[in-house]
Amino acid sequence: MATALVTTLGATAHAQVTGDTFGTPDTLFSNASRTPVSYVTSYERDVSTGTWTQTLSYSLVRPRIVLSTSGDYAAVDMIGGRGLGTSSGDLGGKLSYRAHKNLYLNLDGTFNKVSSHDIVSESSQRRNRLKVSSQYNIAPIRCVTLRTLLSSEFQQDHTITVRPLGYVSARTYPVVNAAGDTVRTDTLFVSNQRDSTFMSGRQDGLSAQAEWKPKSWFSMLTDATGTRVLPKTKSYLRDFGHASDNSPGEHVTPTLFESPNDNELYRTKLTYTGLIVGAGTLTLSQGRSNQQFFEQLLRNQEHLSTDQRRAALHAERPVFRGTVFSLDGTLDRTLSQYALRTNRSSLVAGKSLHTNLTYLPSPYSRAALEFELDDHRNSRQLTGNGLNRTRFLQANGAHRLTQRLTIDAVGTVSLTSYLYEDSVLDQDNVRSYINVGGGYRVSSSCSTTVHFSRSEGHIVAIDASRSGNNNIQSTYQLDATLRLALGPTLRVGQNYLLNAVYQIYDLEAAESRNVLSRIRRIDTTVSDSIFSFATLQLIHNFLFRDSGSFTRSSPGADRGYSVGSETYQQSVSATVNLTPAAGI
């Protein structure tokens, strides 16, 4: 049984900019608007957790000024675990000023905190960013547009960690005099650690973009971005324990790191939008980065350098009326090198090809065929070097037979091969899936859908010495929904699910490991608007689950199901939404 309380003030609005948009787009200032302050808070408690969440948002758009801010906070207390809980919060804002037709000034800020604690340990991490930027756009000649963005970002990170080791570790610490000479060595039997790390720095960045569009059907876009920061990281590593004479002891190790971090990214994109032969884009990109950061678990400064290169091609062409064929191909290479955690270093080179044929003869019918090839080779790793190769095929379609009846189907099959340098580890993973069903609209107030699906996965270790775990996992599932309107305001919805999962091993010697699990579930939702200012929602969930062995009593006999465990679970929840006044 769960209870929840939700309070809402105002309205919420979200905006997102995607694609090739550079910096602050002109359209951001186009439509003057104002979204009132929205504050939403809720508290929910059940037998195991208590959760309190809050969100806040506000936005203002004027011909020259855009202001937006949003924040959220969530705290979770694990009632069943003594002293166990987490909390996280974010606060962000953006202020944009259009000083001139082609000049923009921006101020962006993000402030984040994440913390967790239990009965013996706790950790807290703050991450603050404040960025000032200016953008200038110019069109020096016809068909060419230049954009530049100059920015400075002030960064702060603060991490505090208190954790017991769970064991006692003997550690030695040299004691030095004022001249820097070691005069003795102390031994401390450490049982607890308390670390504090503070990073601060200013990241300067420069971005430039050039767009050339000589024809309406052809354009070329090139951009480059570079950032550099010299952060200072101060750490105080405290070890607590006892000395050889069992007296309490503490040792503090202060450290200071000044490590430059830099990033570079280059990209060129060619776009063709011909009316006869279709459309296509070619994108080439390259990025490099050098990052140094304090690794909490290793209690030392980690250095990560990456080098990424990528080429992507997209082409599409209409074949005949209602049919479009598209092709996507990529080549990529990523080199990652770690100084401390060398086991994470890797070189990944990949290539992929994806084709799609879509058929849309009318608004009532659709069909599609999709095929994908993907190869990724891992190297320079301590383990797992080799080739991962995937082949994927999918077909789907739907058709409305009548005004009331619609049918649809989808089927997929894939083969993933893992070819390692050590051939003993080679394995194949074959998967298939099919889903057939449809929907029927009985009346304007009643509709239903039914779908049946079957999926199967077969994991095969190629080497005989590892084939003992080869098995087939088959899943059969029936889904159904019912939507019913019993009046102008009363709505009833039900979801039904029947599920059976079989796991059968290939070898007869592993017959005793074969298992079967089954699920039956019914979810019912009833909602009604009691008055113009109140709505009520009741939700009932029923779940039955059992599992057990699915084996033969003797060779050649049919398999029988022996139930090992059964679980019944029901829950009921009620929600009341009140609107006592406009906006609340």
XYZ file of C-alpha atoms in Angstrom:
584
model
C 0.000 0.000 0.000
C 1.436 3.388 -0.927
C 0.415 6.957 -0.246
C 1.383 10.000 -2.266
C 0.902 13.740 -1.957
C 1.482 16.005 -4.950
C 1.282 19.797 -5.066
C 1.557 21.717 -8.344
C 1.888 25.438 -8.941
C 1.766 26.950 -12.430
C 2.744 25.219 -15.651
C 5.879 23.571 -16.959
C 7.597 24.179 -20.303
C 10.633 22.506 -21.849
C 12.687 23.458 -24.884
C 15.391 21.592 -26.733
C 17.693 22.448 -29.601
C 19.091 19.617 -31.700
C 20.709 18.933 -35.049
C 23.265 21.283 -36.599
C 22.237 24.333 -34.569
C 25.311 26.344 -33.600
C 25.296 28.369 -30.381
C 22.203 30.537 -29.929
C 19.742 30.228 -32.859
C 17.936 33.299 -34.210
C 14.575 31.586 -33.773
C 15.025 31.623 -29.995
C 13.949 35.291 -29.937
C 11.169 34.990 -32.526
C 8.063 34.477 -30.412
C 7.670 36.543 -27.258
C 6.280 34.453 -24.420
C 6.331 34.005 -20.691
C 5.888 30.789 -18.751
C 4.843 31.431 -15.144
C 6.778 29.975 -12.260
C 6.033 26.272 -11.926
C 6.743 24.449 -8.680
C 5.804 20.790 -8.248
C 6.459 18.852 -5.051
C 5.439 15.313 -4.162
C 6.016 12.866 -1.345
C 5.447 9.139 -1.713
C 5.891 6.486 0.940
C 5.478 2.732 0.972
C 6.703 -0.097 3.167
C 10.321 0.220 2.000
C 11.015 3.798 0.829
C 10.050 7.399 1.340
C 10.615 9.654 -1.681
C 10.375 13.436 -1.797
C 10.736 15.167 -5.179
C 10.607 18.824 -6.184
C 10.822 20.580 -9.558
C 10.962 24.269 -10.448
C 10.881 26.009 -13.841
C 10.444 29.469 -15.366
C 11.039 31.024 -18.778
C 10.757 34.454 -20.386
C 11.210 35.294 -24.079
C 11.459 38.847 -25.374
C 12.759 40.223 -28.698
C 16.208 40.806 -27.173
C 16.293 38.733 -23.970
C 15.688 35.061 -23.239
C 15.697 33.813 -19.649
C 15.063 30.240 -18.589
C 15.737 28.297 -15.420
C 14.859 24.877 -14.086
C 15.746 22.732 -11.127
C 14.903 19.445 -9.495
C 15.623 17.718 -6.214
C 14.952 14.148 -5.082
C 15.581 12.525 -1.702
C 15.050 8.815 -1.038
C 15.114 7.257 2.433
C 15.277 3.478 2.579
C 12.972 2.739 5.477
C 13.961 -0.904 5.560
C 17.696 -0.136 5.712
C 18.994 1.680 8.751
C 20.598 5.000 7.802
C 20.435 4.206 4.076
C 19.427 6.946 1.644
C 20.336 9.089 -1.344
C 19.663 12.607 -2.558
C 20.391 14.498 -5.760
C 19.630 17.959 -7.064
C 20.211 20.078 -10.161
C 19.743 23.778 -10.758
C 20.377 25.320 -14.155
C 19.704 28.565 -15.937
C 20.423 30.448 -19.151
C 20.355 34.148 -19.983
C 20.750 35.228 -23.619
C 20.955 38.854 -24.766
C 20.776 39.926 -28.396
C 23.045 42.973 -28.302
C 23.058 43.387 -32.096
C 21.529 41.726 -35.108
C 24.500 39.345 -35.315
C 25.906 39.549 -31.757
C 24.697 37.432 -28.843
C 25.844 37.358 -25.214
C 25.065 34.319 -23.067
C 25.343 33.337 -19.419
C 24.836 29.661 -18.518
C 25.009 28.068 -15.097
C 24.561 24.537 -13.757
C 24.851 23.451 -10.144
C 24.623 19.820 -9.135
C 24.884 17.808 -5.934
C 24.692 14.048 -5.366
C 25.011 12.368 -1.981
C 24.468 8.940 -0.472
C 24.827 7.510 2.998
C 24.377 4.368 5.043
C 25.045 3.388 8.625
C 28.856 3.350 8.232
C 29.748 5.421 5.147
C 28.716 8.494 3.203
C 29.733 10.398 0.104
C 28.893 13.789 -1.352
C 29.788 15.360 -4.682
C 29.159 18.920 -5.867
C 29.648 20.070 -9.454
C 29.297 23.771 -10.309
C 29.658 25.386 -13.731
C 29.252 29.053 -14.749
C 29.835 29.887 -18.415
C 30.060 33.255 -20.160
C 30.021 33.265 -23.962
C 29.657 35.609 -26.907
C 28.573 34.674 -30.414
C 28.958 36.622 -33.648
C 27.472 35.710 -37.032
C 28.462 37.264 -40.344
C 27.845 36.662 -44.053
C 30.913 38.181 -45.790
C 29.956 36.999 -49.270
C 26.913 35.525 -50.929
C 26.176 31.882 -50.059
C 28.671 31.878 -47.146
C 27.839 32.265 -43.447
C 30.444 32.402 -40.669
C 29.708 31.909 -36.966
C 32.115 32.205 -34.034
C 31.628 31.461 -30.346
C 34.061 32.502 -27.599
C 33.480 31.212 -24.067
C 34.960 30.979 -20.576
C 33.597 28.545 -18.027
C 34.385 28.590 -14.317
C 34.422 25.074 -12.866
C 34.338 23.705 -9.330
C 34.089 20.114 -8.111
C 34.064 19.083 -4.461
C 33.933 15.460 -3.330
C 33.813 14.143 0.233
C 33.994 10.412 0.953
C 33.816 8.621 4.305
C 34.122 4.852 4.086
C 35.355 1.963 6.242
C 37.695 -0.520 4.596
C 35.960 -3.539 6.109
C 39.358 -4.856 7.148
C 42.571 -3.619 8.772
C 45.476 -2.703 6.492
C 48.989 -1.991 7.774
C 50.473 1.068 6.054
C 53.780 2.837 6.529
C 54.297 6.595 6.326
C 57.693 8.349 6.184
C 58.171 11.254 8.599
C 60.373 14.054 7.219
C 62.000 17.046 8.863
C 62.095 20.661 7.688
C 64.953 19.853 5.307
C 62.904 17.136 3.610
C 64.934 14.240 5.023
C 63.198 11.102 6.311
C 63.822 10.768 10.038
C 61.630 7.736 10.752
C 58.810 5.582 9.431
C 55.493 5.219 11.245
C 53.161 2.249 10.890
C 49.404 2.688 11.124
C 46.817 -0.090 11.018
C 44.152 1.638 8.913
C 40.454 0.756 9.221
C 38.723 3.930 7.924
C 39.305 6.523 5.210
C 37.973 10.065 4.910
C 38.916 11.887 1.719
C 38.186 15.411 0.528
C 38.969 16.604 -3.011
C 38.427 20.099 -4.397
C 38.974 21.052 -8.048
C 38.749 24.551 -9.505
C 39.654 25.967 -12.878
C 38.609 28.069 -15.846
C 37.926 26.460 -19.200
C 38.383 28.671 -22.257
C 36.842 27.630 -25.536
C 36.625 28.757 -29.139
C 34.211 27.425 -31.753
C 33.891 28.389 -35.394
C 31.487 27.288 -38.101
C 31.401 27.997 -41.831
C 28.447 27.160 -44.078
C 28.657 27.324 -47.869
C 25.460 26.869 -49.900
C 26.165 27.632 -53.584
C 23.004 25.844 -54.778
C 19.635 25.153 -53.215
C 20.346 21.417 -53.493
C 23.914 21.410 -52.116
C 25.532 22.698 -48.911
C 28.808 22.242 -47.063
C 29.135 22.750 -43.308
C 32.461 22.814 -41.440
C 32.974 23.504 -37.768
C 35.813 23.284 -35.262
C 35.774 23.439 -31.475
C 38.631 23.643 -28.996
C 38.688 23.978 -25.205
C 41.478 24.100 -22.648
C 41.467 24.239 -18.863
C 44.208 24.132 -16.219
C 42.438 22.844 -13.107
C 43.963 22.739 -9.649
C 43.025 19.678 -7.630
C 43.643 19.715 -3.882
C 43.127 16.490 -1.965
C 43.300 15.643 1.715
C 43.481 11.883 2.201
C 42.893 10.913 5.836
C 43.604 7.437 7.199
C 42.249 6.447 10.621
C 43.263 3.436 12.661
C 45.569 2.490 15.513
C 49.300 2.318 16.034
C 51.318 -0.704 17.122
C 50.530 0.071 20.776
C 46.755 0.172 19.977
C 46.605 3.938 20.494
C 44.325 5.814 18.060
C 46.172 7.200 15.063
C 45.511 9.441 12.091
C 47.556 10.330 9.037
C 46.806 13.122 6.554
C 48.290 13.152 3.045
C 47.780 16.490 1.251
C 48.270 16.508 -2.519
C 48.112 19.173 -5.209
C 47.766 18.465 -8.922
C 47.839 20.986 -11.764
C 46.991 19.151 -14.950
C 45.977 20.723 -18.280
C 42.896 19.279 -19.978
C 42.093 20.000 -23.601
C 39.571 18.933 -26.228
C 39.505 19.336 -30.004
C 36.698 18.483 -32.422
C 36.568 18.937 -36.195
C 33.633 18.104 -38.450
C 32.693 18.513 -42.105
C 29.255 17.722 -43.498
C 28.203 17.644 -47.159
C 24.467 17.602 -47.937
C 22.771 16.900 -51.264
C 18.988 17.193 -51.714
C 18.330 16.431 -55.357
C 14.782 16.111 -56.590
C 15.422 13.179 -58.938
C 18.098 10.913 -57.459
C 17.147 11.408 -53.815
C 19.153 12.942 -50.978
C 22.374 12.213 -49.139
C 24.821 13.471 -46.525
C 28.486 12.730 -45.863
C 29.909 13.605 -42.444
C 33.581 13.420 -41.446
C 34.625 14.110 -37.850
C 37.696 13.846 -35.668
C 38.099 14.521 -31.964
C 40.958 14.433 -29.479
C 40.954 14.957 -25.727
C 43.346 14.775 -22.796
C 41.680 14.601 -19.401
C 43.152 14.316 -15.922
C 40.939 13.767 -12.897
C 41.199 12.449 -9.363
C 40.242 8.768 -9.131
C 38.442 8.276 -5.823
C 38.981 4.546 -5.419
C 42.667 4.658 -6.379
C 43.199 7.930 -4.448
C 45.425 9.234 -7.216
C 45.340 11.364 -10.359
C 44.138 9.498 -13.454
C 45.036 10.514 -17.024
C 42.775 9.616 -19.945
C 43.551 10.433 -23.560
C 41.151 9.664 -26.412
C 41.350 9.902 -30.183
C 38.137 9.467 -32.193
C 37.618 9.432 -35.951
C 34.351 8.812 -37.753
C 32.898 8.880 -41.257
C 29.163 8.535 -41.876
C 27.199 8.353 -45.131
C 23.427 8.595 -45.488
C 21.536 8.248 -48.772
C 17.874 7.815 -49.606
C 15.960 7.525 -52.844
C 12.332 6.923 -53.804
C 12.059 3.669 -55.777
C 8.446 3.982 -56.873
C 5.300 5.569 -55.505
C 5.050 5.090 -51.747
C 8.440 3.350 -51.487
C 11.693 4.825 -50.147
C 15.062 3.078 -49.930
C 17.691 4.396 -47.502
C 21.304 3.443 -46.860
C 23.522 4.332 -43.887
C 27.182 3.421 -43.536
C 29.731 4.336 -40.868
C 33.429 3.852 -40.219
C 34.773 4.729 -36.777
C 37.907 4.331 -34.691
C 38.308 5.143 -30.982
C 41.557 4.916 -29.019
C 41.337 5.261 -25.220
C 44.422 5.168 -23.008
C 44.420 5.219 -19.183
C 47.518 5.865 -17.093
C 46.403 4.096 -13.885
C 43.584 1.772 -14.890
C 45.443 0.293 -17.835
C 42.916 -2.545 -18.016
C 40.421 -0.005 -19.411
C 42.656 1.060 -22.317
C 41.369 -0.068 -25.695
C 41.330 0.491 -29.427
C 37.934 -0.079 -31.051
C 37.569 0.014 -34.835
C 34.139 -0.487 -36.329
C 32.167 -0.438 -39.533
C 28.444 -0.786 -40.083
C 25.949 -0.865 -42.934
C 22.227 -0.307 -42.504
C 19.592 -0.506 -45.237
C 15.871 0.167 -45.025
C 13.040 -0.246 -47.508
C 9.772 1.432 -46.495
C 6.448 1.009 -48.289
C 3.548 3.399 -47.534
C 0.904 2.908 -50.240
C -1.848 4.621 -48.218
C -2.567 6.041 -44.752
C -4.061 2.649 -43.831
C -1.130 0.371 -44.725
C 2.593 0.247 -44.094
C 5.447 -2.225 -44.484
C 9.194 -2.080 -43.959
C 12.222 -4.310 -44.404
C 15.460 -3.576 -42.550
C 18.907 -5.198 -42.751
C 22.020 -4.309 -40.749
C 25.663 -5.445 -40.690
C 27.948 -4.386 -37.851
C 31.600 -5.250 -37.158
C 33.641 -3.980 -34.197
C 37.174 -5.106 -33.447
C 38.620 -4.613 -29.949
C 42.373 -4.542 -29.413
C 44.980 -3.281 -26.949
C 42.873 -4.601 -24.081
C 44.161 -6.897 -21.362
C 41.318 -9.335 -22.112
C 38.507 -9.661 -24.620
C 40.430 -8.677 -27.743
C 38.739 -9.828 -30.913
C 35.916 -9.217 -33.374
C 32.206 -8.766 -32.621
C 30.092 -9.317 -35.739
C 26.309 -8.779 -35.852
C 23.804 -9.539 -38.609
C 20.259 -8.258 -38.111
C 17.093 -8.576 -40.231
C 13.645 -7.142 -39.438
C 10.324 -7.015 -41.257
C 7.151 -5.304 -40.065
C 3.808 -4.254 -41.422
C 0.311 -3.121 -40.519
C -3.001 -2.770 -42.320
C -6.410 -1.425 -41.379
C -8.886 -3.988 -42.693
C -12.015 -2.063 -41.725
C -12.942 1.066 -39.833
C -12.858 -1.050 -36.663
C -10.208 -3.748 -37.219
C -6.436 -3.262 -37.593
C -3.751 -5.956 -37.782
C 0.031 -5.656 -37.413
C 3.070 -7.924 -37.255
C 6.821 -7.697 -36.739
C 9.590 -10.274 -36.975
C 13.341 -10.110 -36.361
C 16.285 -12.488 -36.533
C 19.898 -11.757 -35.600
C 23.233 -13.525 -35.295
C 26.057 -12.120 -33.181
C 29.442 -13.830 -33.362
C 32.216 -13.204 -30.846
C 35.574 -14.128 -32.384
C 38.360 -13.671 -29.836
C 42.117 -13.915 -30.209
C 41.829 -16.869 -27.849
C 39.564 -19.094 -29.956
C 38.499 -21.067 -26.893
C 36.283 -18.102 -25.940
C 34.456 -17.903 -29.298
C 30.666 -18.041 -29.154
C 27.541 -17.334 -31.215
C 24.285 -15.778 -30.065
C 21.249 -16.399 -32.283
C 17.996 -14.551 -31.543
C 14.582 -14.446 -33.182
C 11.346 -12.627 -32.384
C 7.855 -12.515 -33.850
C 4.818 -10.531 -32.733
C 1.374 -10.796 -34.344
C -1.789 -9.049 -33.258
C -4.238 -6.286 -33.829
C -6.802 -3.942 -32.410
C -10.579 -3.759 -32.578
C -12.715 -0.698 -31.915
C -16.084 -1.910 -30.669
C -17.515 1.593 -30.296
C -16.442 5.123 -29.505
C -16.310 4.156 -25.827
C -14.807 0.663 -26.056
C -11.668 -0.705 -27.739
C -9.327 -3.658 -27.279
C -5.962 -4.953 -28.535
C -4.450 -8.454 -28.512
C -0.869 -9.458 -29.377
C 0.959 -12.786 -29.266
C 4.745 -12.904 -29.337
C 7.460 -15.529 -29.311
C 11.161 -14.887 -28.815
C 14.056 -17.316 -28.742
C 17.738 -16.987 -27.972
C 20.407 -19.652 -28.413
C 23.839 -19.103 -26.869
C 26.472 -21.450 -28.299
C 30.074 -21.695 -27.088
C 32.044 -23.051 -30.050
C 34.763 -24.859 -28.099
C 33.653 -28.207 -26.665
C 35.301 -27.469 -23.314
C 32.886 -24.560 -22.762
C 29.739 -26.022 -24.324
C 28.244 -27.189 -21.027
C 26.320 -23.924 -20.665
C 24.887 -23.867 -24.199
C 21.134 -23.365 -23.891
C 17.993 -22.135 -25.631
C 15.719 -19.629 -23.906
C 12.218 -19.390 -25.378
C 9.586 -16.867 -24.295
C 5.885 -17.016 -25.150
C 3.728 -14.023 -24.237
C 0.152 -12.888 -24.718
C -0.736 -9.212 -24.176
C -4.227 -7.740 -24.208
C -5.711 -4.352 -23.352
C -9.223 -3.087 -22.761
C -10.279 0.564 -22.737
C -13.828 1.356 -21.635
C -15.668 4.644 -21.061
C -18.626 4.114 -18.717
C -19.739 7.723 -18.711
C -18.692 11.268 -19.568
C -15.974 11.238 -16.875
C -15.553 7.591 -15.787
C -12.808 5.581 -17.522
C -11.711 1.961 -16.988
C -8.543 0.429 -18.419
C -7.141 -3.086 -18.049
C -3.889 -4.695 -19.165
C -3.548 -8.501 -19.261
C -0.324 -10.484 -19.575
C 0.444 -14.216 -19.803
C 4.115 -15.158 -19.992
C 6.109 -18.401 -20.042
C 9.907 -18.657 -20.241
C 11.661 -21.972 -20.983
C 15.411 -22.436 -20.526
C 16.576 -25.731 -22.038
C 20.235 -26.818 -22.103
C 21.688 -28.571 -25.137
C 23.519 -31.386 -23.358
C 21.595 -34.275 -21.819
C 23.967 -34.157 -18.856
C 22.524 -30.737 -17.981
C 18.889 -31.910 -18.104
C 18.445 -31.234 -14.384
C 19.181 -27.516 -14.973
C 16.221 -26.961 -17.312
C 13.701 -24.521 -15.822
C 10.321 -22.984 -16.586
C 8.861 -19.773 -15.157
C 5.360 -18.370 -15.689
C 3.687 -15.010 -15.050
C 0.065 -13.905 -14.978
C -0.622 -10.220 -14.466
C -3.696 -7.974 -14.515
C -3.486 -4.191 -14.059
C -6.735 -2.253 -13.642
C -7.071 1.538 -13.632
C -10.284 3.413 -12.824
C -10.353 7.214 -13.139
C -13.168 9.689 -12.628
C -13.592 13.459 -12.414
C -15.655 13.875 -9.253
C -15.986 17.629 -9.602
C -14.489 20.246 -11.888
C -11.682 20.769 -9.347
C -10.982 17.124 -8.374
C -10.077 13.849 -10.074
C -9.773 10.384 -8.549
C -7.700 7.463 -9.802
C -7.703 3.904 -8.420
C -5.103 1.352 -9.534
C -5.152 -2.362 -8.724
C -2.259 -4.667 -9.663
C -2.405 -8.459 -9.500
C 0.666 -10.612 -10.140
C 1.146 -14.382 -9.991
C 4.550 -15.901 -10.628
C 5.821 -19.454 -10.334
C 8.983 -21.249 -11.377
C 10.481 -24.708 -11.167
C 12.255 -27.494 -12.987
C 11.195 -28.666 -16.442
C 12.902 -32.011 -16.915
C 12.485 -35.560 -18.188
C 11.986 -38.352 -15.690
C 13.802 -40.740 -18.048
C 15.650 -40.433 -21.388
C 13.190 -40.010 -24.250
C 10.222 -39.171 -22.038
C 8.259 -35.938 -22.226
C 9.394 -33.116 -19.965
C 7.285 -32.397 -16.906
C 6.917 -29.246 -14.854
C 7.662 -29.389 -11.132
C 6.742 -26.165 -9.337
C 9.473 -24.969 -6.990
C 8.099 -21.607 -5.872
C 4.921 -19.562 -6.183
C 4.336 -15.872 -5.538
C 1.076 -13.930 -5.305
C 1.236 -10.155 -5.127
C -1.500 -7.524 -5.064
C -1.367 -3.773 -4.594
C -3.945 -0.997 -4.503
C -3.195 2.713 -4.831
C -5.413 5.779 -4.838
C -4.598 9.257 -6.122
C -6.639 12.436 -5.703
C -5.746 15.567 -7.698
C -7.198 18.864 -6.466
C -7.259 22.233 -8.257
C -8.578 24.649 -5.622
C -7.627 27.714 -7.694
C -6.291 28.538 -11.128
C -2.624 27.624 -11.415
C -2.520 25.574 -8.173
